[in-house]
Amino acid sequence: MDWLENNNVSIILSDLNLPESRGLNTFRVLHESYPNIPAVLLTGYGDQENAYLAVREGAQDFILKNELNSSLLIRSVKYALERKRSEVQLSRLALVIEQSSESVLITDLDGTIQYVNPAFEKTSGYKQNEILGEKPSILKSDQHDNDVYKNLWETITSGNTWEGLLTNKHKNGTLFHESV
């Protein structure tokens, strides 16, 4: 830990069993102190369950010592670094969506709302816990004919971008306009 504190490290390659630490605690201490450094763990066959738990808690990968070879180690380190870069990018994207002043509403392919950002809550009056699991039709104002909504869904479910102006209904019943 002292060495990590004073050196620039790109990845942690650690045995789950160290002289000062045993099992999952080894990873937890490292990950708590250095959550942004990807970790690949080495473990013996008997400690495989702890390795699985460590991956669930944030380790990038583990390698069984009896299967360790240079090819496996290189591949594991390479993928661990790439996954960590991807996690950072996803985290940034999530932050952008959360902080956006534009409403974001995400549905599954059946049109069930899976996510809304704080701007959506402010614009629509619905809190996330009230709207998740609902259909966007909860916002329907009856100001548009069904062809507008049919075209919207056909466009986005085919992987294309739909753009238009919708008049939606706020939770309190008032109407509001959104450029979508």
PDB file of C-alpha atoms in Angstrom:
ATOM      1  CA  MET A   1       0.000   0.000   0.000  1.00  0.00           C
ATOM      2  CA  ASP A   2       2.869   2.365   0.767  1.00  0.00           C
ATOM      3  CA  TRP A   3       4.435   1.622  -2.608  1.00  0.00           C
ATOM      4  CA  LEU A   4       1.134   2.265  -4.437  1.00  0.00           C
ATOM      5  CA  GLU A   5       0.781   5.585  -2.629  1.00  0.00           C
ATOM      6  CA  ASN A   6       4.094   6.858  -3.998  1.00  0.00           C
ATOM      7  CA  ASN A   7       4.091   5.451  -7.541  1.00  0.00           C
ATOM      8  CA  ASN A   8       2.051   5.974 -10.695  1.00  0.00           C
ATOM      9  CA  VAL A   9       0.319   2.642 -11.350  1.00  0.00           C
ATOM     10  CA  SER A  10      -1.771   1.665 -14.398  1.00  0.00           C
ATOM     11  CA  ILE A  11      -2.968  -1.712 -13.138  1.00  0.00           C
ATOM     12  CA  ILE A  12      -2.817  -3.787  -9.968  1.00  0.00           C
ATOM     13  CA  LEU A  13      -1.859  -7.449 -10.340  1.00  0.00           C
ATOM     14  CA  SER A  14      -2.238  -9.027  -6.937  1.00  0.00           C
ATOM     15  CA  ASP A  15      -2.490 -12.409  -5.309  1.00  0.00           C
ATOM     16  CA  LEU A  16      -5.585 -12.769  -3.131  1.00  0.00           C
ATOM     17  CA  ASN A  17      -3.360 -14.200  -0.421  1.00  0.00           C
ATOM     18  CA  LEU A  18      -0.650 -11.826   0.697  1.00  0.00           C
ATOM     19  CA  PRO A  19       1.431 -12.006   3.891  1.00  0.00           C
ATOM     20  CA  GLU A  20      -0.555  -9.168   5.485  1.00  0.00           C
ATOM     21  CA  SER A  21      -3.971 -10.048   4.056  1.00  0.00           C
ATOM     22  CA  ARG A  22      -5.993 -13.093   3.106  1.00  0.00           C
ATOM     23  CA  GLY A  23      -8.837 -13.706   0.689  1.00  0.00           C
ATOM     24  CA  LEU A  24     -11.366 -11.116  -0.396  1.00  0.00           C
ATOM     25  CA  ASN A  25     -10.077  -8.616   2.162  1.00  0.00           C
ATOM     26  CA  THR A  26      -6.919  -8.211   0.053  1.00  0.00           C
ATOM     27  CA  PHE A  27      -8.916  -6.940  -2.893  1.00  0.00           C
ATOM     28  CA  ARG A  28     -11.315  -4.871  -0.797  1.00  0.00           C
ATOM     29  CA  VAL A  29      -8.484  -2.919   0.817  1.00  0.00           C
ATOM     30  CA  LEU A  30      -6.851  -2.260  -2.573  1.00  0.00           C
ATOM     31  CA  HIS A  31     -10.105  -1.344  -4.296  1.00  0.00           C
ATOM     32  CA  GLU A  32     -11.274   0.932  -1.494  1.00  0.00           C
ATOM     33  CA  SER A  33      -7.991   2.836  -1.550  1.00  0.00           C
ATOM     34  CA  TYR A  34      -7.533   2.833  -5.351  1.00  0.00           C
ATOM     35  CA  PRO A  35     -10.965   2.367  -7.007  1.00  0.00           C
ATOM     36  CA  ASN A  36      -9.826   3.868 -10.323  1.00  0.00           C
ATOM     37  CA  ILE A  37      -6.931   1.471 -10.844  1.00  0.00           C
ATOM     38  CA  PRO A  38      -8.041  -1.755 -12.556  1.00  0.00           C
ATOM     39  CA  ALA A  39      -7.162  -4.943 -10.684  1.00  0.00           C
ATOM     40  CA  VAL A  40      -6.434  -8.444 -11.947  1.00  0.00           C
ATOM     41  CA  LEU A  41      -6.222 -11.022  -9.189  1.00  0.00           C
ATOM     42  CA  LEU A  42      -4.232 -14.233  -8.943  1.00  0.00           C
ATOM     43  CA  THR A  43      -5.789 -17.005  -6.938  1.00  0.00           C
ATOM     44  CA  GLY A  44      -5.468 -20.657  -6.173  1.00  0.00           C
ATOM     45  CA  TYR A  45      -8.185 -23.079  -7.197  1.00  0.00           C
ATOM     46  CA  GLY A  46      -9.501 -23.317  -3.635  1.00  0.00           C
ATOM     47  CA  ASP A  47     -10.047 -19.543  -3.451  1.00  0.00           C
ATOM     48  CA  GLN A  48     -12.015 -19.254  -6.707  1.00  0.00           C
ATOM     49  CA  GLU A  49     -15.245 -18.236  -4.946  1.00  0.00           C
ATOM     50  CA  ASN A  50     -13.513 -15.211  -3.389  1.00  0.00           C
ATOM     51  CA  ALA A  51     -12.190 -14.301  -6.832  1.00  0.00           C
ATOM     52  CA  TYR A  52     -15.742 -14.354  -8.260  1.00  0.00           C
ATOM     53  CA  LEU A  53     -16.900 -12.136  -5.401  1.00  0.00           C
ATOM     54  CA  ALA A  54     -14.023  -9.720  -6.051  1.00  0.00           C
ATOM     55  CA  VAL A  55     -15.038  -9.430  -9.712  1.00  0.00           C
ATOM     56  CA  ARG A  56     -18.612  -8.645  -8.620  1.00  0.00           C
ATOM     57  CA  GLU A  57     -17.186  -5.963  -6.336  1.00  0.00           C
ATOM     58  CA  GLY A  58     -15.081  -4.318  -9.050  1.00  0.00           C
ATOM     59  CA  ALA A  59     -12.024  -6.394  -9.915  1.00  0.00           C
ATOM     60  CA  GLN A  60     -11.547  -6.586 -13.659  1.00  0.00           C
ATOM     61  CA  ASP A  61     -10.520 -10.244 -13.812  1.00  0.00           C
ATOM     62  CA  PHE A  62      -8.877 -13.122 -11.986  1.00  0.00           C
ATOM     63  CA  ILE A  63      -6.494 -15.842 -13.092  1.00  0.00           C
ATOM     64  CA  LEU A  64      -6.028 -19.224 -11.474  1.00  0.00           C
ATOM     65  CA  LYS A  65      -2.348 -19.645 -10.638  1.00  0.00           C
ATOM     66  CA  ASN A  66      -2.195 -23.177 -12.035  1.00  0.00           C
ATOM     67  CA  GLU A  67      -3.443 -21.852 -15.419  1.00  0.00           C
ATOM     68  CA  LEU A  68      -1.173 -18.801 -15.507  1.00  0.00           C
ATOM     69  CA  ASN A  69       0.911 -18.329 -18.647  1.00  0.00           C
ATOM     70  CA  SER A  70       2.227 -15.255 -20.444  1.00  0.00           C
ATOM     71  CA  SER A  71      -0.481 -15.282 -23.134  1.00  0.00           C
ATOM     72  CA  LEU A  72      -3.297 -15.414 -20.572  1.00  0.00           C
ATOM     73  CA  LEU A  73      -1.668 -12.743 -18.415  1.00  0.00           C
ATOM     74  CA  ILE A  74      -1.154 -10.351 -21.357  1.00  0.00           C
ATOM     75  CA  ARG A  75      -4.735 -10.843 -22.559  1.00  0.00           C
ATOM     76  CA  SER A  76      -6.183 -10.384 -19.076  1.00  0.00           C
ATOM     77  CA  VAL A  77      -4.199  -7.195 -18.418  1.00  0.00           C
ATOM     78  CA  LYS A  78      -5.052  -5.782 -21.855  1.00  0.00           C
ATOM     79  CA  TYR A  79      -8.785  -6.428 -21.414  1.00  0.00           C
ATOM     80  CA  ALA A  80      -8.759  -5.159 -17.832  1.00  0.00           C
ATOM     81  CA  LEU A  81      -7.256  -1.846 -18.935  1.00  0.00           C
ATOM     82  CA  GLU A  82      -9.770  -1.555 -21.790  1.00  0.00           C
ATOM     83  CA  ARG A  83     -12.746  -2.397 -19.572  1.00  0.00           C
ATOM     84  CA  LYS A  84     -11.652   0.203 -17.033  1.00  0.00           C
ATOM     85  CA  ARG A  85     -11.386   2.840 -19.793  1.00  0.00           C
ATOM     86  CA  SER A  86     -14.889   1.863 -20.918  1.00  0.00           C
ATOM     87  CA  GLU A  87     -16.203   2.136 -17.349  1.00  0.00           C
ATOM     88  CA  VAL A  88     -14.765   5.646 -17.077  1.00  0.00           C
ATOM     89  CA  GLN A  89     -16.363   6.673 -20.382  1.00  0.00           C
ATOM     90  CA  LEU A  90     -19.732   5.236 -19.340  1.00  0.00           C
ATOM     91  CA  SER A  91     -19.468   7.015 -16.018  1.00  0.00           C
ATOM     92  CA  ARG A  92     -18.831  10.323 -17.799  1.00  0.00           C
ATOM     93  CA  LEU A  93     -21.751   9.743 -20.157  1.00  0.00           C
ATOM     94  CA  ALA A  94     -24.035   8.929 -17.232  1.00  0.00           C
ATOM     95  CA  LEU A  95     -22.960  12.145 -15.513  1.00  0.00           C
ATOM     96  CA  VAL A  96     -23.705  14.165 -18.670  1.00  0.00           C
ATOM     97  CA  ILE A  97     -27.201  12.657 -18.902  1.00  0.00           C
ATOM     98  CA  GLU A  98     -27.884  13.185 -15.199  1.00  0.00           C
ATOM     99  CA  GLN A  99     -26.745  16.824 -15.357  1.00  0.00           C
ATOM    100  CA  SER A 100     -28.355  17.648 -18.713  1.00  0.00           C
ATOM    101  CA  SER A 101     -31.004  20.362 -18.746  1.00  0.00           C
ATOM    102  CA  GLU A 102     -32.787  18.381 -21.485  1.00  0.00           C
ATOM    103  CA  SER A 103     -35.272  15.640 -20.581  1.00  0.00           C
ATOM    104  CA  VAL A 104     -34.040  12.102 -21.138  1.00  0.00           C
ATOM    105  CA  LEU A 105     -36.455   9.173 -21.112  1.00  0.00           C
ATOM    106  CA  ILE A 106     -35.295   5.644 -21.943  1.00  0.00           C
ATOM    107  CA  THR A 107     -37.672   2.762 -22.645  1.00  0.00           C
ATOM    108  CA  ASP A 108     -37.271  -0.873 -23.513  1.00  0.00           C
ATOM    109  CA  LEU A 109     -38.478  -2.150 -26.894  1.00  0.00           C
ATOM    110  CA  ASP A 110     -41.985  -2.608 -25.473  1.00  0.00           C
ATOM    111  CA  GLY A 111     -42.108   1.086 -24.565  1.00  0.00           C
ATOM    112  CA  THR A 112     -41.844   0.569 -20.807  1.00  0.00           C
ATOM    113  CA  ILE A 113     -39.940   3.430 -19.170  1.00  0.00           C
ATOM    114  CA  GLN A 114     -36.626   2.205 -17.744  1.00  0.00           C
ATOM    115  CA  TYR A 115     -34.922   5.511 -16.892  1.00  0.00           C
ATOM    116  CA  VAL A 116     -35.584   9.239 -16.659  1.00  0.00           C
ATOM    117  CA  ASN A 117     -33.133  11.972 -15.745  1.00  0.00           C
ATOM    118  CA  PRO A 118     -33.710  14.825 -13.252  1.00  0.00           C
ATOM    119  CA  ALA A 119     -34.589  17.241 -16.087  1.00  0.00           C
ATOM    120  CA  PHE A 120     -37.433  14.924 -17.092  1.00  0.00           C
ATOM    121  CA  GLU A 121     -38.689  14.930 -13.492  1.00  0.00           C
ATOM    122  CA  LYS A 122     -38.634  18.723 -13.435  1.00  0.00           C
ATOM    123  CA  THR A 123     -40.339  19.091 -16.833  1.00  0.00           C
ATOM    124  CA  SER A 124     -43.030  16.420 -16.377  1.00  0.00           C
ATOM    125  CA  GLY A 125     -43.639  16.591 -12.627  1.00  0.00           C
ATOM    126  CA  TYR A 126     -43.189  12.822 -12.318  1.00  0.00           C
ATOM    127  CA  LYS A 127     -40.524  11.497  -9.984  1.00  0.00           C
ATOM    128  CA  GLN A 128     -38.447   8.582 -11.219  1.00  0.00           C
ATOM    129  CA  ASN A 129     -40.066   6.118  -8.811  1.00  0.00           C
ATOM    130  CA  GLU A 130     -43.531   7.150 -10.082  1.00  0.00           C
ATOM    131  CA  ILE A 131     -42.773   6.798 -13.792  1.00  0.00           C
ATOM    132  CA  LEU A 132     -40.496   3.760 -14.042  1.00  0.00           C
ATOM    133  CA  GLY A 133     -42.451   0.830 -15.427  1.00  0.00           C
ATOM    134  CA  GLU A 134     -45.041   3.109 -17.025  1.00  0.00           C
ATOM    135  CA  LYS A 135     -45.489   3.819 -20.730  1.00  0.00           C
ATOM    136  CA  PRO A 136     -44.700   7.247 -22.230  1.00  0.00           C
ATOM    137  CA  SER A 137     -48.398   7.484 -23.085  1.00  0.00           C
ATOM    138  CA  ILE A 138     -48.836   8.672 -19.490  1.00  0.00           C
ATOM    139  CA  LEU A 139     -47.658  12.028 -20.920  1.00  0.00           C
ATOM    140  CA  LYS A 140     -50.102  11.920 -23.841  1.00  0.00           C
ATOM    141  CA  SER A 141     -52.050  15.150 -24.171  1.00  0.00           C
ATOM    142  CA  ASP A 142     -54.482  14.126 -26.922  1.00  0.00           C
ATOM    143  CA  GLN A 143     -53.181  17.103 -28.935  1.00  0.00           C
ATOM    144  CA  HIS A 144     -51.727  14.799 -31.619  1.00  0.00           C
ATOM    145  CA  ASP A 145     -53.383  12.088 -33.668  1.00  0.00           C
ATOM    146  CA  ASN A 146     -52.223   8.491 -33.272  1.00  0.00           C
ATOM    147  CA  ASP A 147     -50.255   8.615 -36.547  1.00  0.00           C
ATOM    148  CA  VAL A 148     -47.718  10.938 -34.895  1.00  0.00           C
ATOM    149  CA  TYR A 149     -47.012   8.422 -32.124  1.00  0.00           C
ATOM    150  CA  LYS A 150     -47.057   5.479 -34.530  1.00  0.00           C
ATOM    151  CA  ASN A 151     -44.463   7.226 -36.721  1.00  0.00           C
ATOM    152  CA  LEU A 152     -42.376   8.122 -33.671  1.00  0.00           C
ATOM    153  CA  TRP A 153     -42.236   4.488 -32.429  1.00  0.00           C
ATOM    154  CA  GLU A 154     -41.654   3.013 -35.878  1.00  0.00           C
ATOM    155  CA  THR A 155     -38.789   5.444 -36.422  1.00  0.00           C
ATOM    156  CA  ILE A 156     -36.989   4.866 -33.127  1.00  0.00           C
ATOM    157  CA  THR A 157     -37.515   1.097 -33.010  1.00  0.00           C
ATOM    158  CA  SER A 158     -35.941   0.865 -36.453  1.00  0.00           C
ATOM    159  CA  GLY A 159     -32.819   2.536 -35.038  1.00  0.00           C
ATOM    160  CA  ASN A 160     -33.403   5.963 -36.517  1.00  0.00           C
ATOM    161  CA  THR A 161     -33.837   9.374 -34.913  1.00  0.00           C
ATOM    162  CA  TRP A 162     -37.267  10.939 -34.668  1.00  0.00           C
ATOM    163  CA  GLU A 163     -37.494  14.694 -34.285  1.00  0.00           C
ATOM    164  CA  GLY A 164     -40.546  16.794 -33.676  1.00  0.00           C
ATOM    165  CA  LEU A 165     -42.513  19.014 -31.343  1.00  0.00           C
ATOM    166  CA  LEU A 166     -44.844  17.275 -28.896  1.00  0.00           C
ATOM    167  CA  THR A 167     -47.403  18.699 -26.558  1.00  0.00           C
ATOM    168  CA  ASN A 168     -47.322  16.557 -23.435  1.00  0.00           C
ATOM    169  CA  LYS A 169     -49.319  16.514 -20.226  1.00  0.00           C
ATOM    170  CA  HIS A 170     -47.616  17.370 -16.927  1.00  0.00           C
ATOM    171  CA  LYS A 171     -48.440  15.284 -13.848  1.00  0.00           C
ATOM    172  CA  ASN A 172     -50.646  18.144 -12.634  1.00  0.00           C
ATOM    173  CA  GLY A 173     -52.616  18.112 -15.911  1.00  0.00           C
ATOM    174  CA  THR A 174     -51.181  21.225 -17.529  1.00  0.00           C
ATOM    175  CA  LEU A 175     -49.809  20.949 -21.046  1.00  0.00           C
ATOM    176  CA  PHE A 176     -46.220  21.636 -22.022  1.00  0.00           C
ATOM    177  CA  HIS A 177     -44.359  21.639 -25.309  1.00  0.00           C
ATOM    178  CA  GLU A 178     -41.161  19.711 -25.922  1.00  0.00           C
ATOM    179  CA  SER A 179     -38.835  19.599 -28.863  1.00  0.00           C
ATOM    180  CA  VAL A 180     -37.985  15.898 -29.050  1.00  0.00           C
TER     181      VAL A 180
END
